[in-house]
PDB file of C-alpha atoms in Angstrom:
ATOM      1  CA  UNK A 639      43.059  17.578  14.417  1.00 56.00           C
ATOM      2  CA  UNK A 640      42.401  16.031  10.742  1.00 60.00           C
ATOM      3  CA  UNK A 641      40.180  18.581   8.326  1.00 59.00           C
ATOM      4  CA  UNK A 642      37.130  17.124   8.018  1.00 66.00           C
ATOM      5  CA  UNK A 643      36.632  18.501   4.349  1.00 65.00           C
ATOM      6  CA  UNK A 644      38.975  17.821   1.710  1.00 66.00           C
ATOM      7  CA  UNK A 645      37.947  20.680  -0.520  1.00 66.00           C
ATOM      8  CA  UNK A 646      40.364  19.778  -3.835  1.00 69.00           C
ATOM      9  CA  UNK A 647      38.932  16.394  -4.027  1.00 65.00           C
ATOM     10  CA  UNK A 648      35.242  17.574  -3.862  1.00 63.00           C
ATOM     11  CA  UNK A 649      36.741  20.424  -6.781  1.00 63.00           C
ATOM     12  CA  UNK A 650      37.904  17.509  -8.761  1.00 65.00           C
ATOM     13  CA  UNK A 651      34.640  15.868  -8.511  1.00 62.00           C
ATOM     14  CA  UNK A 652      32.651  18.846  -9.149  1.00 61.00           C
ATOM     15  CA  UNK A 653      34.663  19.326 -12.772  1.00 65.00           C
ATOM     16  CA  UNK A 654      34.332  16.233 -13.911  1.00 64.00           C
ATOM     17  CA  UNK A 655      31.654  15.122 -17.027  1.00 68.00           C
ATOM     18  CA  UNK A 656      28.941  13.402 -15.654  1.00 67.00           C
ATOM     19  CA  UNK A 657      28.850   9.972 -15.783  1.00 67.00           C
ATOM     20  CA  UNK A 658      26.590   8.760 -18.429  1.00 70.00           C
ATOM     21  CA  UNK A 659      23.106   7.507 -17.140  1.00 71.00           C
ATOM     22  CA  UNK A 660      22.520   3.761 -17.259  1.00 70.00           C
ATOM     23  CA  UNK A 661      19.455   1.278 -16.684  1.00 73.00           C
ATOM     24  CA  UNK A 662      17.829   2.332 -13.362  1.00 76.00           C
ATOM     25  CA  UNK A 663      17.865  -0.218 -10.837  1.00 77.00           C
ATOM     26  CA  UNK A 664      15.632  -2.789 -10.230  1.00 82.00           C
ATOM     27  CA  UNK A 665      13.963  -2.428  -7.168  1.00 81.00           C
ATOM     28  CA  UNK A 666      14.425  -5.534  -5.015  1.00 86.00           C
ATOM     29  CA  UNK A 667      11.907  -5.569  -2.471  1.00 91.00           C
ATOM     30  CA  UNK A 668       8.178  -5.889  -2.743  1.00 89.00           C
ATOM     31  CA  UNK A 669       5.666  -3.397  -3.565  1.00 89.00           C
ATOM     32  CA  UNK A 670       2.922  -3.195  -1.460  1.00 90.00           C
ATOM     33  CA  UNK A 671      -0.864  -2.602  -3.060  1.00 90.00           C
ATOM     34  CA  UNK A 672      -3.836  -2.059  -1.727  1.00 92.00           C
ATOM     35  CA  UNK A 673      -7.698  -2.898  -2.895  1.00 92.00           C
ATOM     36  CA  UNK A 674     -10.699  -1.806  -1.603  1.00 95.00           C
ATOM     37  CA  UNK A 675     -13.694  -4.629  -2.912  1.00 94.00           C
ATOM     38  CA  UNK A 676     -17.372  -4.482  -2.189  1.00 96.00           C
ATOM     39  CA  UNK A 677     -18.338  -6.571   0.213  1.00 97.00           C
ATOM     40  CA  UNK A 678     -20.512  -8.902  -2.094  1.00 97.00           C
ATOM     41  CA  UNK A 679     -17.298  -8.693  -4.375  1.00 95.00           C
ATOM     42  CA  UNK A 680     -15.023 -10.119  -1.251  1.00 96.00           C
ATOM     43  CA  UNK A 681     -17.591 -12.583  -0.335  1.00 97.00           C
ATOM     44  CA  UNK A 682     -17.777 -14.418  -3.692  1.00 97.00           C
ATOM     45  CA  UNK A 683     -13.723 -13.893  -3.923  1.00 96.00           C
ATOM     46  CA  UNK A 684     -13.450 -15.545  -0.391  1.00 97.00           C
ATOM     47  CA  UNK A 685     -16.402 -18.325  -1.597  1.00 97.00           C
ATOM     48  CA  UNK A 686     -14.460 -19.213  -4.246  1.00 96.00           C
ATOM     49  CA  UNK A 687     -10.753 -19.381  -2.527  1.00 96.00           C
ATOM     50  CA  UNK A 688     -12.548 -21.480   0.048  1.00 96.00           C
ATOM     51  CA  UNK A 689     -14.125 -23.925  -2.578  1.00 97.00           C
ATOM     52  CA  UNK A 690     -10.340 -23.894  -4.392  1.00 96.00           C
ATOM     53  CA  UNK A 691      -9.215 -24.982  -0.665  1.00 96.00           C
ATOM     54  CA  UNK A 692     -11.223 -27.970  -0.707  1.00 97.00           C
ATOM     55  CA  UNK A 693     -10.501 -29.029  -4.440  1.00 96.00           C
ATOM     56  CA  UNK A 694      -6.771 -28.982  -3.301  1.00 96.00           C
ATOM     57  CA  UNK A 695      -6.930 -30.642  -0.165  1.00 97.00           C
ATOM     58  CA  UNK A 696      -5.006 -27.266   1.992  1.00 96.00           C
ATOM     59  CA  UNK A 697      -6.902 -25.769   5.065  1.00 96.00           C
ATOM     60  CA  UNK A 698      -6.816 -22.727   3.219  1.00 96.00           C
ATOM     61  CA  UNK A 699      -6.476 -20.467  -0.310  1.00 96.00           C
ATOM     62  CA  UNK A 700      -5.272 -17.129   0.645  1.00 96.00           C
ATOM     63  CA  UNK A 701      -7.007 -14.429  -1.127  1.00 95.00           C
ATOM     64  CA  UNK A 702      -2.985 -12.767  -1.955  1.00 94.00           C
ATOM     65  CA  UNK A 703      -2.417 -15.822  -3.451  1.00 94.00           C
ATOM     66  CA  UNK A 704      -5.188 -16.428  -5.896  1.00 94.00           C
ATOM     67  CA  UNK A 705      -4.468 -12.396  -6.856  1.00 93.00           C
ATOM     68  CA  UNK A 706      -0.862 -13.576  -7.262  1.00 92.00           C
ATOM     69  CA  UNK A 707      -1.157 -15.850  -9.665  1.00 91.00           C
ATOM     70  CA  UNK A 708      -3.983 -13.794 -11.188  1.00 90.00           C
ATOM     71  CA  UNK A 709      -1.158 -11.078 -12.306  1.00 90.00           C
ATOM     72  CA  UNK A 710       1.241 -14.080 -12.677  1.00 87.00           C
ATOM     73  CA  UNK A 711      -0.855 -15.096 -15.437  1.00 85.00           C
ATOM     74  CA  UNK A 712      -2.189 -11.675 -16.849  1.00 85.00           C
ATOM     75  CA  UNK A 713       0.926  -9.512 -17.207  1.00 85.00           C
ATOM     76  CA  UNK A 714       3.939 -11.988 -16.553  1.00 83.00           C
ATOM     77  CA  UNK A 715       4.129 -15.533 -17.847  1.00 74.00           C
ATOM     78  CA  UNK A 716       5.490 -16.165 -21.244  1.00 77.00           C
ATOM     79  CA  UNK A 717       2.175 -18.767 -22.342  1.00 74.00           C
ATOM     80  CA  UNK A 718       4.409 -21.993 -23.823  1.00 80.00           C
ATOM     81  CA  UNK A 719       1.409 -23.344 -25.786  1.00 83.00           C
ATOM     82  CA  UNK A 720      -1.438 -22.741 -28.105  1.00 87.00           C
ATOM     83  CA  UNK A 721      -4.034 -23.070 -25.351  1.00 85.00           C
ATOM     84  CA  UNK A 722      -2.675 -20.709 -22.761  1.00 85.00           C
ATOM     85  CA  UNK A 723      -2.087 -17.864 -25.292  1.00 86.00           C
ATOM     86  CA  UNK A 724      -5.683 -18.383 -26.489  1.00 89.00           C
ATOM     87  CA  UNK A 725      -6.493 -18.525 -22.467  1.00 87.00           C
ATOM     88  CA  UNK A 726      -4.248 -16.044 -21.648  1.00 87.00           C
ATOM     89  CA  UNK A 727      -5.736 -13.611 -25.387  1.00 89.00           C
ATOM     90  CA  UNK A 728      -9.166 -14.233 -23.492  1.00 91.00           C
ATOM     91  CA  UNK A 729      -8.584 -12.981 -20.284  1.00 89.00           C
ATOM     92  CA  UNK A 730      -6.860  -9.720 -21.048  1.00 90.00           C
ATOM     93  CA  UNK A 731      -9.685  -8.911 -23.516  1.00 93.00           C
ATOM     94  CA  UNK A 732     -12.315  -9.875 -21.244  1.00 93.00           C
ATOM     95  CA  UNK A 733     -10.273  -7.464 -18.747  1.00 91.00           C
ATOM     96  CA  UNK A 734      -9.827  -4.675 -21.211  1.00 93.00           C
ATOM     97  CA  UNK A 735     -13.865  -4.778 -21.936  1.00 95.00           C
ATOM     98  CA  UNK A 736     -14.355  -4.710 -18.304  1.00 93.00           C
ATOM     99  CA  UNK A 737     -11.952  -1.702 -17.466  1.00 91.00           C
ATOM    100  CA  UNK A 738     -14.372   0.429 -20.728  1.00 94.00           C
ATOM    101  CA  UNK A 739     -17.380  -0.393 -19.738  1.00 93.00           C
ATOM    102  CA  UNK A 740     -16.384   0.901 -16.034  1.00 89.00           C
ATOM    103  CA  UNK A 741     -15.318   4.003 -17.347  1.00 87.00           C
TER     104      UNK A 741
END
């Protein structure tokens, strides 16, 4: 029967430096987040996805979609022009003043 446990190679292993630390890893699959609204706070979020439906001619605007491309736009995309940095300027400070005055 074979030994299970090769005990000089786990020695060997155990000696050895460390290997030096690198970038950690970029996690692959998605994140999963959860947010509670007020009711009022859903309907005019679900009034407005449903008016967006209309304007673009689909049968529906999900609401994980408009929050999407609400992050898309507030933490991710590099603005290419002098109007969506100004847009983009707006929104985070109109964002920031809400998050204070919340506090």
């Amino acid at each position: 029967m074979p030994k299970r446990t090769d005990y000089r190679a786990a020695a060997d292993r155990s000696s050895a430096p460390p290997r030096p630390r690198g970038k950690a890893a970029m996690r692959t699959t998605p994140v999963r987040t959860t947010l509670d609204l007020a009711p009022e706070l859903h309907m005019d979020l679900k009034r407005w996805c449903n008016a967006a439906a209309v304007e673009l001619h689909q049968p529906d605007v999900p609401l994980v979609a408009v929050l999407r491309q609400l992050v898309h736009l507030l933490a991710v995309e590099v603005p290419d022009d002098e109007e969506h940095e100004e847009f983009r300027t707006l929104l985070a400070e109109r964002v920031r003043e809400r998050l204070e005055q919340a506090r």
